Coordinates of C-alpha atoms and ligand atoms in Angstrom, one line a residue:
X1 CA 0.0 0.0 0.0
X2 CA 1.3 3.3 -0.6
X3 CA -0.4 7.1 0.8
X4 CA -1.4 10.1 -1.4
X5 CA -2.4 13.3 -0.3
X6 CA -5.0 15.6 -2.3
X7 CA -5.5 19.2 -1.5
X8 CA -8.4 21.0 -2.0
X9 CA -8.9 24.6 -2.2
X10 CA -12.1 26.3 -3.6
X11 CA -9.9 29.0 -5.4
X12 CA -8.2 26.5 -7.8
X13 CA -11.2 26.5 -10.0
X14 CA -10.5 25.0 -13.7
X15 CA -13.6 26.0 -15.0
X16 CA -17.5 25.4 -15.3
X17 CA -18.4 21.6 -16.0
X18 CA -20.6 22.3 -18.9
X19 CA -23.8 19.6 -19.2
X20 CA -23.2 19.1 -23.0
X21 CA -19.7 17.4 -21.4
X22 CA -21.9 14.6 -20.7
X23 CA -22.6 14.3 -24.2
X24 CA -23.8 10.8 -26.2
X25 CA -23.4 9.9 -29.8
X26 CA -26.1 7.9 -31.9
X27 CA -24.6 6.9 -35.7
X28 CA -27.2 5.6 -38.2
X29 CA -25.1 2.4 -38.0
X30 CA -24.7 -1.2 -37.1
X31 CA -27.2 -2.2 -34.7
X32 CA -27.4 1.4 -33.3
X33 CA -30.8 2.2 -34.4
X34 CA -32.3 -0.5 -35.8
X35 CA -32.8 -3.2 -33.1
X36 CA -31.2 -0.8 -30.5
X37 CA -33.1 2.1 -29.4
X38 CA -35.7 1.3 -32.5
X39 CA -37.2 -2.4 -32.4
X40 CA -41.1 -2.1 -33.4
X41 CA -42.7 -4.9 -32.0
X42 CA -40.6 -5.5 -28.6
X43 CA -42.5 -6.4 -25.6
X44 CA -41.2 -2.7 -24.0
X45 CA -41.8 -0.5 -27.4
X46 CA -43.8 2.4 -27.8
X47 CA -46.5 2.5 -31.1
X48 CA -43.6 5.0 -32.3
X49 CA -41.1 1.5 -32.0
X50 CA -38.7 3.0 -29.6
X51 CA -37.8 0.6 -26.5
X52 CA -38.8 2.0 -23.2
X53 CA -36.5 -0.2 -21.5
X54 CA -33.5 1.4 -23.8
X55 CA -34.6 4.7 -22.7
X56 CA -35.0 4.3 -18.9
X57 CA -31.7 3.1 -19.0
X58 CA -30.2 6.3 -21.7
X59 CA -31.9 8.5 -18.9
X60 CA -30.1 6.9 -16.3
X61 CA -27.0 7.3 -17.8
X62 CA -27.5 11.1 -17.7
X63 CA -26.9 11.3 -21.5
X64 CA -27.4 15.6 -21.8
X65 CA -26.8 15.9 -25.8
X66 CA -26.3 13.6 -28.6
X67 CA -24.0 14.0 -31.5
X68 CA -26.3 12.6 -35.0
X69 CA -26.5 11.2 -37.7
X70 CA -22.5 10.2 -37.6
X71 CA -20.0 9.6 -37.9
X72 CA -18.3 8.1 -41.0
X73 CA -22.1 7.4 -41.8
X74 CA -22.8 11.1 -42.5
X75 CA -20.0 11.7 -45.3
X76 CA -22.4 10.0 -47.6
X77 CA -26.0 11.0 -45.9
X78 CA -28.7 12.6 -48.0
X79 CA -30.8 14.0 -45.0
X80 CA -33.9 14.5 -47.5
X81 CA -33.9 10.3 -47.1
X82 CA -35.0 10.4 -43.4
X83 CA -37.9 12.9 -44.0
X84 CA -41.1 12.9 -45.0
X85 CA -43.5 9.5 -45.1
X86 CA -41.7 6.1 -44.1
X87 CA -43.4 4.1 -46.9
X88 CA -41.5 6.9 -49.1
X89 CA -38.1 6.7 -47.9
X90 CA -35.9 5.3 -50.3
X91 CA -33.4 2.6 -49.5
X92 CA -29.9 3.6 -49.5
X93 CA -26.0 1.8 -49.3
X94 CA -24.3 3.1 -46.8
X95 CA -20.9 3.4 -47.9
X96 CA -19.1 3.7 -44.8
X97 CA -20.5 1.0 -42.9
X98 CA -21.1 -1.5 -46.1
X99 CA -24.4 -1.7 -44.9
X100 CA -27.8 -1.3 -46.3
X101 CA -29.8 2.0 -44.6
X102 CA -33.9 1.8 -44.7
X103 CA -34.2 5.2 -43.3
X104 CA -36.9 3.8 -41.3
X105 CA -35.8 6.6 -38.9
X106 CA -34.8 9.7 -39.5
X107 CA -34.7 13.2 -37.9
X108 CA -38.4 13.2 -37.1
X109 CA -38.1 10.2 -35.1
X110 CA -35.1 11.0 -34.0
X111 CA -35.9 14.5 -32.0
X112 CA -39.2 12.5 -30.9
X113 CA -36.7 9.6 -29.2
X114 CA -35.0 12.9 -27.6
X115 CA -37.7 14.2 -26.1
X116 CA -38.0 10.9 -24.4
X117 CA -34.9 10.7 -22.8
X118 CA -34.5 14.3 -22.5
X119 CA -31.8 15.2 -24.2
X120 CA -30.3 17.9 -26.8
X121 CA -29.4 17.1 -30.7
X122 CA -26.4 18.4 -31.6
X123 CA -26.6 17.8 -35.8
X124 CA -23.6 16.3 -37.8
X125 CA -23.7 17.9 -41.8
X126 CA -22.6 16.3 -44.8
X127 CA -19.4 18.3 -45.7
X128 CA -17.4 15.4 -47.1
X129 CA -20.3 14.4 -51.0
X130 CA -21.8 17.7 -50.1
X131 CA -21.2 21.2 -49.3
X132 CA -22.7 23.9 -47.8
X133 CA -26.0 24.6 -50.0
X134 CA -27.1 21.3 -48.5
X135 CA -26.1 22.1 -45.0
X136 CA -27.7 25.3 -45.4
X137 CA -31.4 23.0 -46.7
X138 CA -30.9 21.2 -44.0
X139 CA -30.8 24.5 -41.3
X140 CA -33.7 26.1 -43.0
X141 CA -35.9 22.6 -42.4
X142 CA -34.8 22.0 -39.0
X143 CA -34.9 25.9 -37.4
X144 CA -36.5 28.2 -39.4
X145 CA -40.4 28.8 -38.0
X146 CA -42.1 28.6 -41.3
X147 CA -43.2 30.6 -44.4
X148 CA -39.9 29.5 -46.6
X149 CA -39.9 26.3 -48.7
X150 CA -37.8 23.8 -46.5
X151 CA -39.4 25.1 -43.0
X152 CA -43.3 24.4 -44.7
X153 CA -41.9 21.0 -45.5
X154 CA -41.0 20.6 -42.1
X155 CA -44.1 21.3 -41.3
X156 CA -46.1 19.2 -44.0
X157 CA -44.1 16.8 -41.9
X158 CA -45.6 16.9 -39.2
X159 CA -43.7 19.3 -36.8
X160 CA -44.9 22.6 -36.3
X161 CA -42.3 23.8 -34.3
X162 CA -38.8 24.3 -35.6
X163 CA -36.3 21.7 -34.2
X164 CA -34.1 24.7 -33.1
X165 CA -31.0 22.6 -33.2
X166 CA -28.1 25.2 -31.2
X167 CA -24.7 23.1 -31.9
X168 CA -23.7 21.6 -35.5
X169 CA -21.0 19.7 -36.6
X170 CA -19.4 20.9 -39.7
X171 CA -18.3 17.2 -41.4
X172 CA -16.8 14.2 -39.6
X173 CA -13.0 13.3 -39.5
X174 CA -12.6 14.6 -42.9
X175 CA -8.6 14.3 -42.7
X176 CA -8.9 10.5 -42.9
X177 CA -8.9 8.1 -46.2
X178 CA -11.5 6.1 -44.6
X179 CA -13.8 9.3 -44.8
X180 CA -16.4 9.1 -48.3
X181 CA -15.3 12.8 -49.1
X182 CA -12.0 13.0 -47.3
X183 CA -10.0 16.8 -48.0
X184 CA -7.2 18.1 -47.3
X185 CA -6.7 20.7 -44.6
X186 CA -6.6 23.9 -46.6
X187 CA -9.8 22.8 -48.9
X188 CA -11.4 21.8 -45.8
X189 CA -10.9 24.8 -44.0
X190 CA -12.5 27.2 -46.9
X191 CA -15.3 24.4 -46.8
X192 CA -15.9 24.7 -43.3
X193 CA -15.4 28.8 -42.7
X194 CA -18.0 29.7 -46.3
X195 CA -20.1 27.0 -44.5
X196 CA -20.0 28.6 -40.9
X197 CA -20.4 31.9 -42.3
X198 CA -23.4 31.0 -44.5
X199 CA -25.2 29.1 -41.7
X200 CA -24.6 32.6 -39.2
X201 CA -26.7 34.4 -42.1
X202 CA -29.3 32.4 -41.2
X203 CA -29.3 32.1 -37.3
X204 CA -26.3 33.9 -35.7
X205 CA -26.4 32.2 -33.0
X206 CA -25.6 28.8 -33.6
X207 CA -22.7 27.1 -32.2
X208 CA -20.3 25.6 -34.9
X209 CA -17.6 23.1 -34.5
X210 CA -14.9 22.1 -37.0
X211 CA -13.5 18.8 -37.5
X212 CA -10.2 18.8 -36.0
X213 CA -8.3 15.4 -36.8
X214 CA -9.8 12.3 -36.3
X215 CA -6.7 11.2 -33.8
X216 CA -3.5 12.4 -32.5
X217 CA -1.6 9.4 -34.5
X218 CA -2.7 11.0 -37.6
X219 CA 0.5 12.0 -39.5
X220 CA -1.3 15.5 -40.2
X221 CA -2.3 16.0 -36.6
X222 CA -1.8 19.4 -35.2
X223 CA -1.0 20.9 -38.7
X224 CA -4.6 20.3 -39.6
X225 CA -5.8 22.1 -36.9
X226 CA -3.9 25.1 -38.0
X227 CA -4.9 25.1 -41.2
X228 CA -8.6 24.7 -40.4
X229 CA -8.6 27.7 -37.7
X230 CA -5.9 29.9 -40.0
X231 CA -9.2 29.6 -42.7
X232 CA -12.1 29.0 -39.8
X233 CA -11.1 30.8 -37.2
X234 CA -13.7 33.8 -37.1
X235 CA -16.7 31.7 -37.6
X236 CA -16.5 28.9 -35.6
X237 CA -17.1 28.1 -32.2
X238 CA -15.2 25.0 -31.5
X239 CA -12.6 22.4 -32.9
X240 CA -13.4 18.9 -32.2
X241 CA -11.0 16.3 -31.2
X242 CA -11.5 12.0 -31.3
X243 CA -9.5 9.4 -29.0
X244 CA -10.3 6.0 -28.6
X245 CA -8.4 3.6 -26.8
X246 CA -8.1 0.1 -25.7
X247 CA -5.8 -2.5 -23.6
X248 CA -2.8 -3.6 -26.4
X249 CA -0.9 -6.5 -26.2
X250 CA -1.3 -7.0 -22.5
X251 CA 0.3 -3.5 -21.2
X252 CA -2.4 -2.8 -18.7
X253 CA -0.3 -0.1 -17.1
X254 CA 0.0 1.8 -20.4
X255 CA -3.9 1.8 -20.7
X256 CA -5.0 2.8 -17.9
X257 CA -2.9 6.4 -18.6
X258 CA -4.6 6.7 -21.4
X259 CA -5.7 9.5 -20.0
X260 CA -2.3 11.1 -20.4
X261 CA -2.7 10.4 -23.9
X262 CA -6.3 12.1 -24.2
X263 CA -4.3 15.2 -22.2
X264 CA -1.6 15.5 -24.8
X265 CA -4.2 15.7 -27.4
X266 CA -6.5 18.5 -25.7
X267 CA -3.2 20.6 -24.5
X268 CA -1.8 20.2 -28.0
X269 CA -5.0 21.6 -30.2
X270 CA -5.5 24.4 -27.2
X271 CA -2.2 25.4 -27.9
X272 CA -2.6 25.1 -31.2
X273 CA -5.8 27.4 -31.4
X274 CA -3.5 30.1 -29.0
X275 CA -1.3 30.3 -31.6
X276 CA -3.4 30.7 -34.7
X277 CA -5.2 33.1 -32.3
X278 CA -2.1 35.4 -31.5
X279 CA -1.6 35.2 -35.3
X280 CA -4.9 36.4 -36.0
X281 CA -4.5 39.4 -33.1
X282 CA -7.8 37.9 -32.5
X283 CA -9.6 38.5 -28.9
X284 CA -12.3 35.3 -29.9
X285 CA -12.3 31.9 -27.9
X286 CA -12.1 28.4 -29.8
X287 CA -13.0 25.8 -27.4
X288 CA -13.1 22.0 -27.9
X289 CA -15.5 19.7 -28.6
X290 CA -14.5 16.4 -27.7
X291 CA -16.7 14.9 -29.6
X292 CA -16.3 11.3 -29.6
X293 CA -14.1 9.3 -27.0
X294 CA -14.6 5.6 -25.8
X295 CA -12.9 2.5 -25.1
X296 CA -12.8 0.6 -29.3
X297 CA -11.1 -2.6 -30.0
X298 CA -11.2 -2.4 -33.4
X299 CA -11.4 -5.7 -35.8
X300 CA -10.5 -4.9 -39.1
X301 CA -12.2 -7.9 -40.6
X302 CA -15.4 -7.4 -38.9
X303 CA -17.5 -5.7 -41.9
X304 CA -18.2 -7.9 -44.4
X305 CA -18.1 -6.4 -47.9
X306 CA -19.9 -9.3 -49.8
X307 CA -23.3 -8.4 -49.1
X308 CA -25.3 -4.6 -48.2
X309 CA -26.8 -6.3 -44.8
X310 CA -29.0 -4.0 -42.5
X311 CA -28.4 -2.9 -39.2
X312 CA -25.8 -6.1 -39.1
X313 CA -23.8 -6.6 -35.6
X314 CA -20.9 -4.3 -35.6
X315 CA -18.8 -2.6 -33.5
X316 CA -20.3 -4.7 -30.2
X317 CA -17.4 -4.7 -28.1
X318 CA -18.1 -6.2 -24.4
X319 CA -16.2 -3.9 -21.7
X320 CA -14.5 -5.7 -18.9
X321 CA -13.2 -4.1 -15.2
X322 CA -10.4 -2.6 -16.7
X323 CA -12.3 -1.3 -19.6
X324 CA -14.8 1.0 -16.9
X325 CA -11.4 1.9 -14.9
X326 CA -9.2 3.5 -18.0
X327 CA -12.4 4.9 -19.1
X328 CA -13.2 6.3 -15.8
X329 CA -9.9 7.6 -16.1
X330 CA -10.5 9.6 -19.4
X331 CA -13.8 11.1 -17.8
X332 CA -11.2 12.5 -15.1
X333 CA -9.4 14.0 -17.9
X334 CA -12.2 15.7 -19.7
X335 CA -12.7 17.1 -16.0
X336 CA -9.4 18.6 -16.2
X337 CA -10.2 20.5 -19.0
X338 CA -13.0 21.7 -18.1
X339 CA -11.6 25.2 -19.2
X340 CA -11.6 24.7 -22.4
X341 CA -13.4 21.2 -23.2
X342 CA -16.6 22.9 -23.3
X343 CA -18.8 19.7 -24.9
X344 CA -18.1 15.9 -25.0
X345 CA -19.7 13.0 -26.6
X346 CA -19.2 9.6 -25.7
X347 CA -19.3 7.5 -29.0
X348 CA -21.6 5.7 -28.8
X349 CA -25.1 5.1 -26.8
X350 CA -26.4 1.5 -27.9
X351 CA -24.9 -2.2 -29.0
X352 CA -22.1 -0.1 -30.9
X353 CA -19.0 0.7 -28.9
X354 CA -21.7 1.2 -26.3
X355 CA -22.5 1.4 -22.4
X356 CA -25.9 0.2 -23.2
X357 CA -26.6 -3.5 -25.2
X358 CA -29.7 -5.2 -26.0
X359 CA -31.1 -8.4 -27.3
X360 CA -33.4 -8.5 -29.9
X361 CA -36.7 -9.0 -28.4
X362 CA -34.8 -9.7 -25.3
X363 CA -33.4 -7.4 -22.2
X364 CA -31.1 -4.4 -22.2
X365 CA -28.2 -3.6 -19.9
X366 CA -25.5 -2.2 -18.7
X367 CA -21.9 -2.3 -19.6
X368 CA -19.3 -2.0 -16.7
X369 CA -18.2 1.6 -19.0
X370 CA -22.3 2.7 -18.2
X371 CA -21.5 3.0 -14.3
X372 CA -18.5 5.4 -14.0
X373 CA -20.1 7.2 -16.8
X374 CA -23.7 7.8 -15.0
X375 CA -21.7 8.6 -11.5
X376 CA -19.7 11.2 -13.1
X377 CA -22.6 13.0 -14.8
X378 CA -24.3 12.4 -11.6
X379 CA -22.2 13.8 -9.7
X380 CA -19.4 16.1 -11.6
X381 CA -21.6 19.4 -11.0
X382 CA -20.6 23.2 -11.2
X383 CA -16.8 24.1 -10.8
X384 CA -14.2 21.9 -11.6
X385 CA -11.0 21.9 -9.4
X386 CA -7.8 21.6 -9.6
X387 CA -6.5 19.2 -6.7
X388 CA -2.3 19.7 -5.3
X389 CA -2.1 15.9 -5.9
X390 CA 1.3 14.0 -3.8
X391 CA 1.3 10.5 -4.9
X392 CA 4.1 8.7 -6.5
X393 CA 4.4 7.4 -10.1
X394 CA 4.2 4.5 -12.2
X395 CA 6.5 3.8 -14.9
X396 CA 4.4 3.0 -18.8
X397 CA 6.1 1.5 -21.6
X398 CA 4.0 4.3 -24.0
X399 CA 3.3 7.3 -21.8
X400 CA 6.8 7.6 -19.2
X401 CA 6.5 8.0 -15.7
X402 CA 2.9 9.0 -14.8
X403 CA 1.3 9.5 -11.4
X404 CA 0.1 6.7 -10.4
X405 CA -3.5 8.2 -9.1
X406 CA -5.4 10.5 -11.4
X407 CA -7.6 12.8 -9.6
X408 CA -9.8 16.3 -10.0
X409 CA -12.9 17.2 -7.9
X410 CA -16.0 19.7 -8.5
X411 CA -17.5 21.7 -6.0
X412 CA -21.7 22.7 -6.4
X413 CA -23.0 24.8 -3.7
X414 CA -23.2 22.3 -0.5
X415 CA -21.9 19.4 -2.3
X416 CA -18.2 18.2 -3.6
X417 CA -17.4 15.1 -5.5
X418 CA -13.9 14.0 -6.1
X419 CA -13.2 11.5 -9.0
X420 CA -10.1 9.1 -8.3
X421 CA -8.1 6.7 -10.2
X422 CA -5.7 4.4 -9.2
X423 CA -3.4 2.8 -12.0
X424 CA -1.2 0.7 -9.7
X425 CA -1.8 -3.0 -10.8
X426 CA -0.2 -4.1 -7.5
X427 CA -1.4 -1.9 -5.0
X428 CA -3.8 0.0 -2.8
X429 CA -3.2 3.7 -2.0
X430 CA -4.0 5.2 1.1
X431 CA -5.6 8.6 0.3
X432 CA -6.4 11.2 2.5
X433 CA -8.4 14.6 0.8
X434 CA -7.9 18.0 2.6
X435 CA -11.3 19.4 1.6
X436 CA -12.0 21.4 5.0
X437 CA -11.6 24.7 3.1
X438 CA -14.2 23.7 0.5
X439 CA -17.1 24.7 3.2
X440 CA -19.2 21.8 2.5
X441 CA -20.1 19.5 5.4
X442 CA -22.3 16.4 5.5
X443 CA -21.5 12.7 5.5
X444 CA -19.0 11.5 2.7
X445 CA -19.3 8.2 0.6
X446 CA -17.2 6.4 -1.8
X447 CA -18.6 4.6 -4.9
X448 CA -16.3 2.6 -7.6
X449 CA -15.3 0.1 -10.1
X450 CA -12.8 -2.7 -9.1
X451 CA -13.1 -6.6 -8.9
X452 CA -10.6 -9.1 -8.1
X453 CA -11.3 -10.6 -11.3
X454 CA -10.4 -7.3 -13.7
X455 CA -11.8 -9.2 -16.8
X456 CA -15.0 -9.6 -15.6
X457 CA -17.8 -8.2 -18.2
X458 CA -21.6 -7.8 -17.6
X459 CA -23.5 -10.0 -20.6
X460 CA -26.9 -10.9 -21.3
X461 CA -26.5 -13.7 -18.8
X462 CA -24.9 -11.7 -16.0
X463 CA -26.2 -8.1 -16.9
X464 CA -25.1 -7.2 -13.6
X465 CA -21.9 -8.9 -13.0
X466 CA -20.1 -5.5 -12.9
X467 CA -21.6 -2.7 -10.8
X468 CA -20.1 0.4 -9.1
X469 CA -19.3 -0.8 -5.6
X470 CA -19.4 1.0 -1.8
X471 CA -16.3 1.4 -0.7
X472 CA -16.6 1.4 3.0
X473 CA -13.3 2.5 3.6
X474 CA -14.1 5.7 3.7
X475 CA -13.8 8.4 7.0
X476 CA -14.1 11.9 7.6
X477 CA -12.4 13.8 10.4
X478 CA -12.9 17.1 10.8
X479 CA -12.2 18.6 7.1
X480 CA -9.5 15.7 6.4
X481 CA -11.8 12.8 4.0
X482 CA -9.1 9.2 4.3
X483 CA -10.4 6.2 1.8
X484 CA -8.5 3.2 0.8
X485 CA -8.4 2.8 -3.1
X486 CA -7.7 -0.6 -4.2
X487 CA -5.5 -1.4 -7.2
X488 CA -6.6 -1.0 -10.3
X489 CA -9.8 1.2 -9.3
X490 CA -12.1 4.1 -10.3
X491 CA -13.6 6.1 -7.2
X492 CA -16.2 8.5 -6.7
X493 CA -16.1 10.2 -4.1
X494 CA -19.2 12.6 -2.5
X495 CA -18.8 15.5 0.2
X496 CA -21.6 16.5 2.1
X497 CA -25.2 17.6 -0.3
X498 CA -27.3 14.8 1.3
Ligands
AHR1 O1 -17.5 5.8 -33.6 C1 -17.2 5.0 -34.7 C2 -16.5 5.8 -35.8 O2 -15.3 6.3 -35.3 C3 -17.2 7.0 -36.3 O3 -18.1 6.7 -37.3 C4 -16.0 7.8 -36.9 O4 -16.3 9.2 -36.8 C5 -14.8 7.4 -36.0 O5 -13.8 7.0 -36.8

């Protein structure tokens, strides 16, 4: 066992933790939609087809925006397809996916599953087979009230009301060959300011986000950024940023400071916009959008491009201990950032790469990945702060020496939470938290994710194998909080707020 100290001082404030942090993302893929949230016919299903049980548990998770159509999916997306009639809607391949989309579900039904689980859409254009006059269609159906040609089609569709969608995407990962439309920098950048600028004319409002790369290993990474703001700059909001991660050839230590990773990558393209900003003499703020992160081991061979199958199983990755604990860890990270990560979307919701999996006609549950993610949106409220963490490090084949606990807290009125990781593989830390200048008093409680058997997953047949456990550990004297974090473990900790 080793001891850590964390000090906590109201004054070390990182910033606001925005609610759109707790962000989902729902692609028009695999079996996202169709037999996911969308399964007419299932004993829990509305007459409108969506599973009640799927949203009980999206609402759970805390899910406070999602991030639609895609995704690689919306490179090649007509959204005219997913309007109007069903019986209507033609049947389209979906390129990106080799899959076969029935548009069975569009952005009718869509907004009408959001209401249900109360949520925000945050709307992905087509800027890699299309351009801006389509983008600019697709904002005069969705927000404008009525009495032009696209917002009475809206309405001849059944919604009165415009959808008023705030935050757009401008494209998806359009720096990568894998992307139907891929650019380069400079052509996307043009494409994305005359875009941005076009779309202000219409509602000046709206918040825009570029595609930044699609990871930090891309060979253009950090140069495409540049380029993008250099041409962007003035019209857009944020710049978005992708990370996935997963356990590689057995170096557990290196994946669970992932997060170290996923820091690198947000310091880098804030840095990045700083510069093009000083450039610029500019006084406007770029902030990120983090706008898809997860846990992904990707199989190469999965898709099958002999046949146009639809809403096949792809993507369905089964999360064990370790997964929820490194992914804990990057929710501790987006914490961090809170400065400047002003929105985050965990990719994805349902079946695909997903804290949430169902069975046709069967149950839905949760992945060990759902339970750090509802506690943190839970509980992650107000200011983020800083914490003077002493702990010693741990060495990583990828990352160096890190610390080997991760830790930030947030402090809302009567309540604080602090959010913990321990990467030790071996060992349990003694930590005691200084939190008696924070003001908040109450009883304290510990919450987490660790299991003597770190592989353990939760599956249809033991949906609740993995759950976030009481750590009972946990003491308060006076303004000094002491818990015991066990190796290899993702704590929650609460402050007062009963
Ligand atoms: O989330 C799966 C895919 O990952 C998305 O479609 C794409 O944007 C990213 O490469």
């Amino acid at each position: 066992m080793f001891s850590a100290n964390l000090k906590l001082h109201p004054d070390f404030t990182i910033g606001t933790v925005e609610r759109r942090l707790f962000g989902g993302f729902v692609e028009q893929m695999g079996r996202h939609i169709y037999g996911g949230i969308h399964e007419p016919g299932h004993p829990t299903a509305g007459p409108d087809g969506f599973r009640r049980d799927v949203v009980g548990l999206v609402r759970e998770l805390g899910i406070t925006a999602v991030r639609y159509p895609g995704g690689n999916f919306v490179s090649g997306h007509d959204w005219e397809d997913g309007v109007g009639p069903v019986a209507d809607r033609p049947r389209r391949l979906d390129l990106a996916w080799h899959s076969l989309e029935t548009n069975e579900v569009g952005l009718h039904e869509f907004s009408d599953w959001l209401d249900l689980v109360g949520a925000d859409l945050v709307l992905a254009a087509n800027l890699g087979t299309r351009g801006t006059r389509e983008a600019l269609q697709l904002l005069e159906y969705a927000n404008v009230p009525g009495g032009t040609a696209r917002a009475d089609e809206r309405r001849k569709n059944g919604r009165e009301e415009p959808f008023d969608v705030r935050m757009w995407c401008l494209g998806n990962e359009l720096d990568g060959d894998w992307q139907i439309g891929q650019k380069n920098a400079d052509d996307y950048g043009k494409l994305a300011a005359v875009t941005a600028r076009a779309m202000r004319a219409v509602d000046a409002d709206l918040e825009l986000a570029a595609c930044g790369s699609s990871w930090r290993g891309m060979p253009t990474f950090g140069v495409w950024e540049r380029t993008v703001l250099e041409h962007a700059y003035d019209q857009i909001d944020y710049i978005s940023c992708h990370s996935y991660y997963h356990e590689e050839d057995g170096d557990t230590a290196s994946f669970l400071a992932s997060g170290a990773d996923m820091e690198d990558c947000i310091e880098s393209v804030v840095h990045t916009i700083e510069h093009v900003r000083a450039v610029k003499r500019s006084k406007r703020r770029i902030d990120i959008a983090f706008d898809e992160w997860n846990i992904w081991y990707q199989d190469p061979n999965e898709i099958d491009v002999t046949s146009w199958p639809v809403a096949p199983r792809l993507l369905e990755n089964q999360y064990s201990v370790t997964d929820a604990v490194a992914f804990g860890g990057l929710l501790i990270t987006l914490l961090k950032h809170a400065d400047r990560v002003k929105a985050a979307n965990l990719a994805q919701l349902v079946n695909v790469i997903a804290p949430i999996m169902t069975e046709p006609g069967g149950p839905a549950w949760r992945q060990t990945t759902f339970h750090p993610f509802a506690a943190t949106a839970r509980l992650a409220r107000g200011t983020a702060l800083q914490g003077v963490l002493d702990a010693p490090t741990v060495s990583t084949a990828k990352y160096g020496e890190v610390p080997v606990l991760d830790a930030v807290a947030t402090i809302d009125g009567d309540r604080a939470a602090v959010f913990v990781l321990n990467r030790s593989l071996e060992e349990s830390a003694s930590l005691t938290v200084d939190a008696g200048l924070l003001g908040v008093d109450g009883p304290v409680r510990a919450q987490g994710i660790w299991d003597t058997d770190r592989h353990a997953k939760n599956t249809l047949e033991a949906p609740d194998r993995v759950t976030l456990r009481e750590n009972t550990s946990i003491a308060r004297e006076g303004g000094t909080v002491s818990v015991e974090l066990p190796p290899m473990s993702w704590t929650c900790i609460t402050i007062g707020g009963v």
